[in-house]
Amino acid sequence: MLRVYIVFMWKAFLQRFTYRANSYFFILSSILRLSILASLWIALIGEGSVQDTTAADMMSFVLINMVVSALTRSSIGNKLAERFTDGSIAIDFIRPIRLKYYLIAEQIGENLYSTIFHIIPVVVVGLVFLEVQLPAAWWQTGMFALTLVLGIVLIYSINYLIGLLVFWMKTAFYTNWLLGALMELFAGSVVPLWFYPAGLYHIAMSLPFRFISFEPVSIFLGKTTWSESWTVVGFQLIWIAVLLLLEYILWRKVQTKVIVQGG
């Protein structure tokens, strides 16, 4: 069965080649965004440091976050809502594959394409022209990779769970808008959480969004110790377990609701 989902992932990867012209515009816009953010942080921090963070740290933060954002991008909730709207969700119930894993396979294929052909060229440009700080210890790279994988599982779980709410709300617009706003504010992918005021910082620390990108990037930059890294992994696993339990409960209710609506 795993081979089937790998085929779906590969097809989603290949489908992106149809829009190759978009890749050039995306690369140019990403380089422009990188240069703007780099100029902004250099102007704000200068030659010194702010809260033990140098301009080189922020260059690395911006660059690595571009990679992490590409790998953790998720439109699973939107796709689920579209299938609900056009009625194709009914067919998904009788297919011999799990809808969730099919959507995840497609998303992974799309994200791999974006990372390889959109983000990696920008990262190369950043490494050439910016002062970037790489991990000082081997374990930082390994823990970064581990927490990144768990972060991907976490965002897919959140997005899929939010997508299931469409069966009650009949639209995914408001939930997706709210999720996007929470991600922008509390994920720490635009501005590091260590620059947040105390109130927002404590809220962000109690939510799962920081474990998607901020914590993996912090490990990469050496802002997190070895023992703290394992604490991050533990919290990621706890959040994933909670989300899977909620997903199981909602999915059972979805199946009952569809049967009732179908008469």
Short mmCIF file of C-alpha atoms in Angstrom, two decimals:
data_model
loop_
_atom_site.label_atom_id
_atom_site.label_comp_id
_atom_site.label_asym_id
_atom_site.label_seq_id
_atom_site.Cartn_x
_atom_site.Cartn_y
_atom_site.Cartn_z
CA MET A 1 0.00 0.00 0.00
CA LEU A 2 2.92 2.35 0.70
CA ARG A 3 3.97 2.01 -2.94
CA VAL A 4 0.58 3.38 -4.02
CA TYR A 5 1.04 6.57 -2.00
CA ILE A 6 4.59 6.97 -3.33
CA VAL A 7 3.12 6.86 -6.85
CA PHE A 8 0.62 9.60 -5.90
CA MET A 9 3.47 11.66 -4.47
CA TRP A 10 5.54 11.22 -7.64
CA LYS A 11 2.62 12.18 -9.89
CA ALA A 12 2.00 15.32 -7.86
CA PHE A 13 5.71 16.15 -8.19
CA LEU A 14 5.60 15.69 -11.98
CA GLN A 15 2.41 17.71 -12.37
CA ARG A 16 4.24 20.78 -11.11
CA PHE A 17 6.48 20.66 -14.18
CA THR A 18 3.45 21.79 -16.19
CA TYR A 19 3.81 25.22 -14.60
CA ARG A 20 7.55 25.63 -15.06
CA ALA A 21 7.19 29.26 -16.10
CA ASN A 22 5.81 30.02 -12.65
CA SER A 23 9.05 28.71 -11.14
CA TYR A 24 11.09 31.55 -12.63
CA PHE A 25 8.76 34.19 -11.22
CA PHE A 26 8.69 32.44 -7.86
CA ILE A 27 12.50 32.31 -7.69
CA LEU A 28 12.76 36.01 -8.57
CA SER A 29 10.14 36.98 -6.00
CA SER A 30 11.85 34.81 -3.35
CA ILE A 31 15.23 36.44 -4.05
CA LEU A 32 13.57 39.85 -3.75
CA ARG A 33 11.93 38.83 -0.46
CA LEU A 34 15.26 37.50 0.82
CA SER A 35 17.07 40.74 -0.03
CA ILE A 36 14.36 42.85 1.64
CA LEU A 37 14.42 40.79 4.84
CA ALA A 38 18.22 40.71 4.88
CA SER A 39 18.41 44.49 4.48
CA LEU A 40 15.78 44.97 7.18
CA TRP A 41 17.54 42.81 9.79
CA ILE A 42 20.97 44.24 8.99
CA ALA A 43 19.54 47.74 9.48
CA LEU A 44 17.85 46.77 12.76
CA ILE A 45 20.73 44.82 14.32
CA GLY A 46 23.78 46.37 12.64
CA GLU A 47 27.26 45.25 13.67
CA GLY A 48 26.31 44.33 17.22
CA SER A 49 23.66 42.01 18.61
CA VAL A 50 20.15 42.19 20.06
CA GLN A 51 19.24 39.65 22.74
CA ASP A 52 22.35 37.62 21.82
CA THR A 53 21.22 37.56 18.17
CA THR A 54 23.53 38.89 15.47
CA ALA A 55 22.77 39.88 11.89
CA ALA A 56 24.42 36.62 10.76
CA ASP A 57 22.00 34.70 12.99
CA MET A 58 19.07 36.45 11.33
CA MET A 59 20.44 35.80 7.84
CA SER A 60 20.55 32.12 8.72
CA PHE A 61 17.09 32.34 10.32
CA VAL A 62 15.55 33.85 7.18
CA LEU A 63 17.30 31.45 4.82
CA ILE A 64 16.53 28.26 6.75
CA ASN A 65 12.96 29.40 7.34
CA MET A 66 12.44 29.61 3.58
CA VAL A 67 13.36 25.93 3.29
CA VAL A 68 11.26 24.94 6.30
CA SER A 69 8.26 26.94 5.06
CA ALA A 70 8.43 25.21 1.67
CA LEU A 71 8.53 21.77 3.27
CA THR A 72 5.77 22.51 5.80
CA ARG A 73 3.39 24.24 3.40
CA SER A 74 0.00 22.54 3.55
CA SER A 75 -3.23 22.99 1.59
CA ILE A 76 -4.70 19.69 2.77
CA GLY A 77 -7.59 21.47 4.48
CA ASN A 78 -8.47 23.39 1.29
CA LYS A 79 -8.36 20.24 -0.83
CA LEU A 80 -10.58 18.42 1.63
CA ALA A 81 -13.04 21.32 1.55
CA GLU A 82 -13.07 21.29 -2.26
CA ARG A 83 -13.90 17.58 -2.30
CA PHE A 84 -16.72 18.24 0.14
CA THR A 85 -18.05 21.11 -1.99
CA ASP A 86 -18.04 19.25 -5.32
CA GLY A 87 -19.33 16.02 -3.75
CA SER A 88 -16.34 13.87 -4.67
CA ILE A 89 -15.85 13.13 -0.98
CA ALA A 90 -18.58 10.49 -1.33
CA ILE A 91 -16.39 8.51 -3.72
CA ASP A 92 -13.44 8.80 -1.33
CA PHE A 93 -15.36 6.85 1.29
CA ILE A 94 -15.51 3.76 -0.92
CA ARG A 95 -12.00 3.90 -2.37
CA PRO A 96 -9.52 1.28 -1.11
CA ILE A 97 -7.10 4.02 0.01
CA ARG A 98 -7.17 6.43 2.93
CA LEU A 99 -8.11 9.94 1.85
CA LYS A 100 -5.81 11.47 4.45
CA TYR A 101 -2.72 9.65 3.22
CA TYR A 102 -3.61 10.39 -0.40
CA LEU A 103 -3.79 14.13 0.36
CA ILE A 104 -0.55 13.96 2.35
CA ALA A 105 1.23 12.13 -0.49
CA GLU A 106 0.13 14.82 -2.95
CA GLN A 107 1.23 17.58 -0.60
CA ILE A 108 4.67 16.03 -0.07
CA GLY A 109 5.15 15.77 -3.85
CA GLU A 110 4.21 19.41 -4.35
CA ASN A 111 6.41 20.58 -1.47
CA LEU A 112 9.42 18.61 -2.69
CA TYR A 113 9.09 20.21 -6.12
CA SER A 114 8.83 23.70 -4.58
CA THR A 115 11.83 23.07 -2.33
CA ILE A 116 14.08 21.70 -5.08
CA PHE A 117 13.18 24.05 -7.92
CA HIS A 118 12.01 27.19 -6.11
CA ILE A 119 13.85 27.42 -2.80
CA ILE A 120 17.22 25.68 -3.29
CA PRO A 121 18.30 28.20 -6.00
CA VAL A 122 17.46 31.03 -3.60
CA VAL A 123 19.39 29.33 -0.79
CA VAL A 124 22.44 29.08 -3.06
CA VAL A 125 22.20 32.81 -3.77
CA GLY A 126 21.89 33.49 -0.05
CA LEU A 127 24.93 31.36 0.81
CA VAL A 128 27.00 33.25 -1.76
CA PHE A 129 26.01 36.81 -0.89
CA LEU A 130 24.99 36.69 2.77
CA GLU A 131 26.86 35.95 5.97
CA VAL A 132 25.19 32.72 7.04
CA GLN A 133 25.91 30.78 10.22
CA LEU A 134 25.90 27.00 9.85
CA PRO A 135 25.49 24.51 12.75
CA ALA A 136 28.56 24.31 14.98
CA ALA A 137 27.86 20.73 16.16
CA TRP A 138 26.83 17.60 14.28
CA TRP A 139 23.90 16.91 16.62
CA GLN A 140 22.28 20.23 15.68
CA THR A 141 21.87 19.05 12.09
CA GLY A 142 20.47 15.69 13.18
CA MET A 143 18.04 17.19 15.69
CA PHE A 144 17.03 19.83 13.18
CA ALA A 145 16.13 17.10 10.67
CA LEU A 146 14.21 15.10 13.29
CA THR A 147 12.21 18.06 14.59
CA LEU A 148 11.56 19.23 11.02
CA VAL A 149 10.03 15.86 10.10
CA LEU A 150 7.87 15.96 13.24
CA GLY A 151 6.95 19.56 12.43
CA ILE A 152 5.76 18.45 8.98
CA VAL A 153 3.62 15.71 10.57
CA LEU A 154 2.27 18.31 13.00
CA ILE A 155 1.21 20.87 10.38
CA TYR A 156 -0.36 18.17 8.20
CA SER A 157 -2.32 16.91 11.21
CA ILE A 158 -3.48 20.43 12.12
CA ASN A 159 -4.48 21.21 8.54
CA TYR A 160 -6.35 17.94 8.06
CA LEU A 161 -8.15 18.37 11.38
CA ILE A 162 -9.22 21.89 10.41
CA GLY A 163 -10.31 20.56 7.02
CA LEU A 164 -12.66 18.08 8.68
CA LEU A 165 -14.59 20.97 10.22
CA VAL A 166 -16.00 21.76 6.77
CA PHE A 167 -18.56 18.99 7.32
CA TRP A 168 -20.16 21.19 9.98
CA MET A 169 -19.28 24.71 8.81
CA LYS A 170 -19.95 24.01 5.09
CA THR A 171 -16.99 26.21 4.15
CA ALA A 172 -13.30 26.23 4.96
CA PHE A 173 -12.81 29.96 4.41
CA TYR A 174 -13.07 31.08 8.03
CA THR A 175 -11.15 28.18 9.55
CA ASN A 176 -8.34 28.47 7.00
CA TRP A 177 -8.18 32.22 7.51
CA LEU A 178 -7.98 31.76 11.28
CA LEU A 179 -5.33 29.04 10.96
CA GLY A 180 -3.26 31.23 8.63
CA ALA A 181 -3.46 34.14 11.05
CA LEU A 182 -2.45 31.97 14.02
CA MET A 183 0.46 30.54 12.03
CA GLU A 184 1.70 33.99 11.01
CA LEU A 185 1.49 35.31 14.56
CA PHE A 186 2.55 32.37 16.74
CA ALA A 187 4.69 30.08 14.54
CA GLY A 188 7.72 32.37 14.81
CA SER A 189 8.55 31.95 11.13
CA VAL A 190 8.59 35.67 10.28
CA VAL A 191 9.90 37.17 13.51
CA PRO A 192 11.70 34.88 16.02
CA LEU A 193 9.75 34.34 19.22
CA TRP A 194 12.68 35.55 21.31
CA PHE A 195 11.89 39.09 20.06
CA TYR A 196 8.23 38.84 21.14
CA PRO A 197 6.85 40.84 24.10
CA ALA A 198 6.20 38.75 27.21
CA GLY A 199 2.43 38.41 26.69
CA LEU A 200 2.59 37.16 23.11
CA TYR A 201 5.62 35.01 23.92
CA HIS A 202 3.79 33.10 26.65
CA ILE A 203 0.77 32.55 24.38
CA ALA A 204 3.02 31.27 21.59
CA MET A 205 4.79 28.92 23.98
CA SER A 206 1.48 27.27 24.93
CA LEU A 207 0.41 26.60 21.33
CA PRO A 208 1.69 23.93 18.91
CA PHE A 209 2.58 26.29 16.06
CA ARG A 210 6.10 27.06 17.30
CA PHE A 211 7.02 23.39 16.93
CA ILE A 212 6.45 23.54 13.16
CA SER A 213 9.23 25.91 12.16
CA PHE A 214 10.57 28.07 15.00
CA GLU A 215 11.89 25.28 17.21
CA PRO A 216 13.63 23.32 14.40
CA VAL A 217 15.27 26.52 13.14
CA SER A 218 16.32 27.47 16.68
CA ILE A 219 18.03 24.10 17.00
CA PHE A 220 19.80 24.66 13.67
CA LEU A 221 21.07 28.04 14.86
CA GLY A 222 22.33 26.66 18.16
CA LYS A 223 19.81 28.59 20.26
CA THR A 224 18.61 25.33 21.82
CA THR A 225 20.74 22.97 23.90
CA TRP A 226 20.94 19.18 23.48
CA SER A 227 18.60 18.49 26.41
CA GLU A 228 16.19 21.24 25.34
CA SER A 229 16.07 19.71 21.86
CA TRP A 230 14.76 16.44 23.28
CA THR A 231 12.16 18.41 25.21
CA VAL A 232 11.04 19.90 21.90
CA VAL A 233 10.78 16.41 20.39
CA GLY A 234 8.73 15.26 23.38
CA PHE A 235 6.26 18.13 23.04
CA GLN A 236 5.98 17.54 19.30
CA LEU A 237 5.08 13.89 19.90
CA ILE A 238 2.52 14.86 22.55
CA TRP A 239 0.84 17.38 20.24
CA ILE A 240 0.80 14.87 17.37
CA ALA A 241 -0.82 12.26 19.63
CA VAL A 242 -3.47 14.75 20.80
CA LEU A 243 -4.25 15.80 17.22
CA LEU A 244 -4.48 12.18 16.04
CA LEU A 245 -6.95 11.45 18.84
CA LEU A 246 -9.07 14.48 17.90
CA GLU A 247 -8.87 13.49 14.25
CA TYR A 248 -10.07 9.97 15.05
CA ILE A 249 -13.05 11.34 16.99
CA LEU A 250 -13.97 13.83 14.26
CA TRP A 251 -13.57 11.26 11.47
CA ARG A 252 -15.98 8.90 13.23
CA LYS A 253 -18.50 11.72 13.52
CA VAL A 254 -17.95 12.67 9.85
CA GLN A 255 -18.80 9.16 8.68
CA THR A 256 -21.97 9.15 10.79
CA LYS A 257 -22.93 12.60 9.54
CA VAL A 258 -22.47 11.65 5.88
CA ILE A 259 -24.56 8.50 6.33
CA VAL A 260 -27.34 10.50 8.01
CA GLN A 261 -27.30 13.19 5.31
CA GLY A 262 -27.39 10.53 2.63
CA GLY A 263 -30.56 9.06 4.04
#
